[in-house]
Amino acid sequence: MLLQIEHDTFYRYDAPLRYTIQTLRLSPKNEPMQQIMRWRIETNQNGFMPQCEDSFGNITHTLAIDRPHDYVSVKVSGEVLTRDTGGVFGFGTETMPVAVYLRETDLTAADAAMTEFAEQLRSGSRGADLSEIELMHRLCEAIADTVAYRIGETHSETSAARAFAQQQGVCQDHAHIFVACARRLGVPARYVSGYMFHDPHGAEGEAAHAWAEAYIPDLGWVGFDPSNRQSPTEAYVRMAVGLDYRGAAPILGLRHGGGEEDLEVKVRISQAHSVNQ
Amino acid sequence: MRGEAERFFDELGAVENPRAAYRLLAEWLANTPPEIFEKRRQNAEILFRRIGITFAVYGDGGDPERIIPFDVIPRLLDAEEWRFLVRGLEQRVNALNAFLHDVYHEREILRAGVVPEQLVFQNASFAPEMCGVSVPRNVYTQIAGIDMVRTGEKEFFVLEDNVRTPSGVSYMLENREMMMRLFPDLFAQHRIAPVEQYPEALLETLQSVAGPYCDGEPVVAVLTPGHFNSAYFEHSFLADQMGVELVEGSDLFVRDNFVFMRTTQGPQKVDILYRRIDDGFLDPLCFRPDSALGVPGLMNAYRAGTINLANAVGTGIADDKEIYMYVPKMISFYLGEEPILKNVATYACGDPDTCAYVLENLSELVVKEVHGSGGYGMLVGPASTREECADYAERIKANPGGFIAQPTLSLSTCPTFVGSGVAPRHVDFRPFVLSGDRVRIVPGGLTRVALKEGSLVVNSSQGGGTKDTWVLEASEAPAGPADAASSPVDTSMEQ
Amino acid sequence: MLSRTADNLYWLSRYMERAENLARILDVGLRMSMLPHLEGGAVSEWRSTLAAAGGLAGFDAHFDETTAQHVVEYLAFDPQNPSSIRNCIKVARENGRAVRTALTGEMWESLNATWLELADVHPQNLERGEIAAFLDWVKERSLQFRGSAYGSMLRNDGFFFTRLGTFIERGDNTARILDVKYHVLLPQTERVGGSLDHYQWAAILRSVSALGSYHWVYRDNLKPWQIAELLILRPEMPRSLSACLAEVNNYLDRLALAYGATGETQRLAGQLHAELRYGRIDQIFQAGLHEFLTDFIGKNRHLSSEISTQYLIG
């Protein structure tokens, strides 16, 4: 599937800022299930925007503006050719030891209720026979059944435990809960941020999306998307991974001054009909 | 004290027959009336307060600017003892640096099964953000403070490797200044290796690890959490002695992936930060998002190699209390050498059998929290009541993996002025090891003394004091100024 | 140098200067309150002292009655008064402590010793007869600090910012001291130019250590416009507004030279200095002394905020 992506983020401030710095994880890479045909990031930082690859293998850019300004604009546009791999990402080329993905973070700490929830999946009917991949599919389903998809009840700093307790949240919360429970079950897991194309005739959903990946020894990393009760398909574009949202967030920033912030985000994903060479 | 003399090694030795290094000092002690010690002690306190060498003790509620008690009687090491220590320290710190590089790159020591993987990757002190990051000269811990104790004529043990942001070196320097002021005659009698070149050695070390983007003279700055930090005096003291800026997070900013200081003439690029802020507070975009002490974007610049940090991020994995057990094995693994300095036997309570042993023998052990520091939350078995041991046992049972135990060491004693006169008190020792283009160790260190009779806890937060540490030069060495006396002990990185 | 360091040096010397000038202002009050009165105690004198120190509103919020003891306590010691002498010294020391490396050992020891000695002074133990001695001590410590800075600092930007703080603050304070006379009321039975009026002016001169200088410069008995001229326009009088601005100009020029760049502060300071340098006292009196002083305090404050923008924020 050839997907065209436009992702505009616009921050406006009611007082001038002296300084803004943002880490952008807004660049997908060529992977087994996606090929980047065209990709471009434009901002209102004049000139060079340094790029590096972080320890988790994500391409990051640093946007820093140190002259008075009253808005920050980040515009992303590109084309990605995707294919369906049954949700399997594989082993990748990154060098981070898999065991690192068993670490708990503040956002993905499992409390007693989540631990019990996770353990029950294993010990359920014929639980002893469950393979890890089956267990993860079960987990994905169970989260979809338990935690309702609802916008506005959580925010970007809501922890997995908090979202689980209130039994509602968005894709970020679903992914956090999945990651936290999988780690409790001894399965390395990570947070993934990216995009998802929704068929204009099908159900609506977020275009900027997040899901999870779990590490299965024979398969490598396999994606699970509790918000859509499925593993990633060719409608998904995978952008960054991390131990939690903070490690994979598309934009993470800080500023000096500026007063009130007004944030506007527009994401448009459409299917292109031919491949632009 | 008479009874203790048999159990503990006293560094002075028998009063009537002192050890060679202490011969002159023993004479001096015998001929000096206690009033003189008291008078000098008061002089020292007034001077320390005037200079502003104070130390904040958390949660104390008392004087927020307390000074650490200073004992006017020095602790001595002879030339041979010092040579031995230098060899051992250099070896140990080289191994720790090699381990840090390995654990963030190839991880050969884990693959070889020498250090268990789960002790590393699950450890809060391991920084995944450092995986694959190259640091200049592969040096991670440019400044290490190795805590040692002595238990006998030739018995030195390493108690703890401090490779994050070790403090205390300013006391080494100020204590020496104080002693030279208070007892010039005593100084003249001994041949004491100077320590005043430490700031210079530190600056050379830091400049030697400037990154590839540094052109011209490397710009060094000391990054402090600010003047409310307990070690602020030391931060400002070292910056001053090195002649570099003492900066706070808000003085720095990142642009084009370079780190700049805000100056009265506009931004100035920084090449090396001697940072005295913990990892978690360095960069709110990478670590704790609520940190106001750090510099947003610093980690990206660090990864890009435009700035170097001393010490590196993630060094805590090397001085973790459980990893400590494996340092002797690291030395053989990386250097192919026998460890020169000994480790203290350590029991990790995470192992059920070991835990049972520890619980059974609590009254004879010292138990520490794996992630604790500063002498807080530890149990000194022999000095504790049955109730205290029982309470502590419950804490261990609740979280065995959080505790390690060690036998109670017979820390050596040193003559110490205690108000009524001179009496032996337990001491430890923290020499400072600088690693850069080569290893530099200034002949001296911080001797901490437990001022309470019988106490084995030397931490300043727990009523400990400090002493000047004199490394005596070999008697046959000429006393010329161009001699080794005036330069730090240099030892090449090559084996 | 670091902008923050420059900022701390600037405010450190401002606060030390402020402590000294508060002592001077209190001294004026003390002297005026001892002048022969007809009625009503010395309430008016003490109220004017408070007004000059900018502490009237704060004082009234804490005290019902204006007495010598209350005023001294409030202006010298009150921890709730952000500009009490005690707080000035405290803030000065905190600024110094924050930039310990930028101070010379002598400066720090002077600052630290002042703070430690101050901790032993308790207002409740201070007898009326000891107040003057205490105020002298404050002046002496400020003088000692300034002397240690002047005698031990390298003549580079750090020194320039330290000196700028001193003279910006001193200009402000001299204007305020002079303004005391505006606020203090003469009893109805007293005539302007009478003996009480005379003593009040003399007290002001004494407080800025200028009684002798006055006689030397004018060889005349005390006349209000000459006193005002001495404290506003005379370049040879070291606490006059003109002398302060000359110093401010001097150090801003030296900064510009060292940094190879001039900015808004150099222009503003030059302008303000020119007004004083070519000003005439009769014109000032025509327009109103109080109005002139208020205007000056505002311009001086603006200059200070421009110094911040140009150098101290970074």
Coordinates of C-alpha atoms in Angstrom, one line a residue, chain A residues 41-250:
Chain A
I41 CA 10.6 17.7 7.8
E42 CA 10.2 21.5 7.7
T43 CA 10.3 23.7 10.8
N44 CA 10.7 27.4 11.6
Q45 CA 14.2 26.8 12.9
N46 CA 16.4 28.6 10.4
G47 CA 18.9 26.3 8.8
F48 CA 20.5 23.1 9.9
M49 CA 18.6 20.6 12.2
P50 CA 21.0 18.1 13.7
Q51 CA 20.1 14.4 13.2
C52 CA 21.3 11.3 15.1
E53 CA 20.2 7.8 15.8
D54 CA 19.4 7.2 19.5
S55 CA 20.2 4.0 21.4
F56 CA 16.9 2.5 20.5
G57 CA 17.6 2.9 16.8
N58 CA 15.3 5.9 16.2
I59 CA 16.2 8.7 13.9
T60 CA 16.0 11.9 16.0
H61 CA 16.3 15.5 15.1
T62 CA 16.9 18.4 17.5
L63 CA 15.0 21.5 16.9
A64 CA 16.4 24.5 18.9
I65 CA 15.4 28.1 18.4
D66 CA 17.2 30.7 20.5
R67 CA 15.9 33.9 19.2
P68 CA 12.6 35.6 20.2
H69 CA 9.7 33.8 18.5
D70 CA 6.0 33.3 19.1
Y71 CA 5.3 30.1 17.3
V72 CA 6.9 26.8 16.5
S73 CA 5.9 24.9 13.4
V74 CA 6.9 21.4 12.5
K75 CA 5.6 20.1 9.1
V76 CA 6.2 16.5 8.0
S77 CA 5.3 15.1 4.6
G78 CA 6.2 11.9 2.9
E79 CA 5.3 8.7 1.1
V80 CA 5.7 5.2 2.5
L81 CA 5.2 2.0 0.6
T82 CA 4.0 -0.7 3.1
R83 CA 3.3 -4.4 3.0
D84 CA 1.6 -6.8 5.4
T85 CA 4.0 -9.0 7.3
G86 CA 1.4 -10.4 9.7
G87 CA 2.6 -7.9 12.3
V88 CA 6.0 -9.4 12.4
F89 CA 8.8 -6.9 12.5
G90 CA 11.6 -9.4 13.1
F91 CA 15.0 -8.9 14.6
G92 CA 16.0 -5.6 13.1
T93 CA 19.5 -4.2 13.1
E94 CA 19.5 -2.5 16.4
T95 CA 22.0 -3.4 19.0
M96 CA 20.0 -2.8 22.2
P97 CA 20.0 -6.0 24.2
V98 CA 16.5 -7.4 24.3
A99 CA 16.6 -7.9 28.1
V100 CA 16.6 -4.1 28.4
Y101 CA 13.0 -4.2 27.3
L102 CA 12.0 -5.9 30.6
R103 CA 12.8 -2.7 32.5
E104 CA 10.0 -0.9 34.2
T105 CA 9.6 2.9 33.7
D106 CA 7.4 5.3 35.6
L107 CA 4.8 5.3 32.8
T108 CA 4.9 1.5 32.5
A109 CA 5.1 0.3 36.1
A110 CA 2.6 -2.5 36.7
D111 CA 0.7 -2.3 39.9
A112 CA -0.9 -5.2 41.8
A113 CA -4.1 -5.1 39.8
M114 CA -2.3 -5.2 36.5
T115 CA 0.0 -8.0 37.6
E116 CA -3.0 -10.1 38.6
F117 CA -4.8 -9.3 35.4
A118 CA -1.7 -10.4 33.4
E119 CA -1.1 -13.5 35.5
Q120 CA -4.7 -14.7 35.1
L121 CA -4.2 -14.8 31.3
R122 CA -1.4 -17.3 31.8
S123 CA -3.2 -19.4 34.3
G124 CA -6.6 -19.4 32.5
S125 CA -8.0 -22.4 30.7
R126 CA -5.3 -24.5 29.3
G127 CA -3.0 -21.7 30.2
A128 CA -0.1 -23.8 30.9
D129 CA 0.1 -24.8 27.2
L130 CA 0.0 -21.2 25.9
S131 CA 2.9 -20.3 23.8
E132 CA 4.3 -16.8 24.2
I133 CA 2.8 -15.6 21.0
E134 CA -0.6 -16.9 22.0
L135 CA -0.3 -15.3 25.4
M136 CA 0.5 -12.0 23.8
H137 CA -2.5 -12.2 21.5
R138 CA -4.6 -13.0 24.5
L139 CA -3.2 -10.0 26.3
C140 CA -4.0 -7.8 23.4
E141 CA -7.6 -9.0 23.3
A142 CA -8.0 -8.8 27.1
I143 CA -6.8 -5.1 27.1
A144 CA -9.2 -4.3 24.3
D145 CA -12.0 -5.9 26.4
T146 CA -11.1 -4.3 29.6
V147 CA -10.0 -0.8 28.8
A148 CA -12.4 1.2 26.7
Y149 CA -11.1 3.5 24.0
R150 CA -12.1 7.0 25.0
I151 CA -10.5 10.3 24.1
G152 CA -10.0 13.0 26.7
E153 CA -9.9 10.8 29.9
T154 CA -6.1 10.6 29.9
H155 CA -3.1 12.7 28.8
S156 CA 0.4 12.1 27.6
E157 CA 1.8 11.7 31.1
T158 CA -0.8 9.3 32.3
S159 CA 0.7 6.1 33.6
A160 CA -0.3 2.6 32.6
A161 CA -1.5 1.8 36.1
R162 CA -3.7 5.0 36.2
A163 CA -5.3 4.3 32.8
F164 CA -5.8 0.6 33.8
A165 CA -7.5 1.6 37.0
Q166 CA -10.0 4.0 35.3
Q167 CA -10.5 1.4 32.5
Q168 CA -10.3 3.9 29.7
G169 CA -7.8 5.6 27.6
V170 CA -6.4 6.1 24.1
C171 CA -3.9 4.1 22.0
Q172 CA -1.0 5.4 24.1
D173 CA -2.6 4.0 27.3
H174 CA -3.4 0.7 25.6
A175 CA 0.2 0.4 24.4
H176 CA 1.5 1.3 27.9
I177 CA -0.7 -1.3 29.6
F178 CA 0.3 -3.9 27.1
V179 CA 4.0 -3.2 27.6
A180 CA 3.7 -3.2 31.4
C181 CA 1.7 -6.5 31.5
A182 CA 4.0 -8.3 28.9
R183 CA 7.1 -7.4 31.0
R184 CA 5.3 -8.7 34.1
L185 CA 4.9 -11.9 32.2
G186 CA 8.6 -12.0 31.4
V187 CA 8.2 -11.0 27.8
P188 CA 10.3 -8.1 26.6
A189 CA 8.0 -5.4 25.2
R190 CA 8.2 -1.9 23.8
Y191 CA 6.2 1.1 22.9
V192 CA 5.8 2.0 19.2
S193 CA 4.7 5.3 17.7
G194 CA 3.7 5.8 14.1
Y195 CA 0.7 6.3 11.8
M196 CA -2.3 4.4 10.8
F197 CA -4.3 4.7 7.6
H198 CA -8.1 4.4 8.1
D199 CA -10.2 3.4 5.1
P200 CA -12.4 6.4 4.4
H201 CA -15.3 4.0 4.2
G202 CA -14.4 2.1 7.3
A203 CA -14.3 2.9 11.0
E204 CA -12.8 6.2 12.2
G205 CA -9.6 6.3 14.2
E206 CA -6.5 8.2 15.0
A207 CA -4.1 8.7 12.2
A208 CA -1.2 9.4 14.6
H209 CA -1.1 6.1 16.3
A210 CA 0.7 4.0 19.0
W211 CA 0.9 0.3 19.7
A212 CA 3.2 -2.2 21.2
E213 CA 5.7 -4.8 20.2
A214 CA 6.6 -8.0 22.1
Y215 CA 9.7 -10.1 21.6
I216 CA 9.0 -13.7 20.7
P217 CA 12.3 -15.7 20.5
D218 CA 11.6 -17.4 17.2
L219 CA 10.0 -14.5 15.4
G220 CA 11.7 -11.5 16.8
W221 CA 9.5 -8.4 17.5
V222 CA 5.8 -8.8 16.8
G223 CA 3.4 -5.9 16.9
F224 CA 0.1 -5.8 18.9
D225 CA -2.4 -3.0 18.7
P226 CA -5.0 -3.4 21.5
S227 CA -6.9 -0.3 20.3
N228 CA -7.8 -2.1 17.0
R229 CA -7.6 -5.7 18.3
Q230 CA -5.1 -6.7 15.7
S231 CA -1.5 -6.9 14.8
P232 CA -0.2 -4.1 12.5
T233 CA -1.1 -4.5 8.9
E234 CA -0.1 -2.7 5.7
A235 CA -2.1 0.3 7.0
Y236 CA 0.6 1.0 9.6
V237 CA 3.7 3.1 9.3
R238 CA 6.2 2.4 12.1
M239 CA 8.2 5.4 13.2
A240 CA 9.9 5.1 16.7
V241 CA 10.2 2.7 19.6
G242 CA 11.1 3.1 23.2
L243 CA 10.6 1.8 26.7
D244 CA 7.5 4.0 26.9
Y245 CA 5.9 7.0 25.3
R246 CA 8.7 9.4 26.4
G247 CA 11.3 7.3 24.6
A248 CA 9.3 7.3 21.3
A249 CA 7.2 10.5 21.4
P250 CA 7.1 12.2 18.0

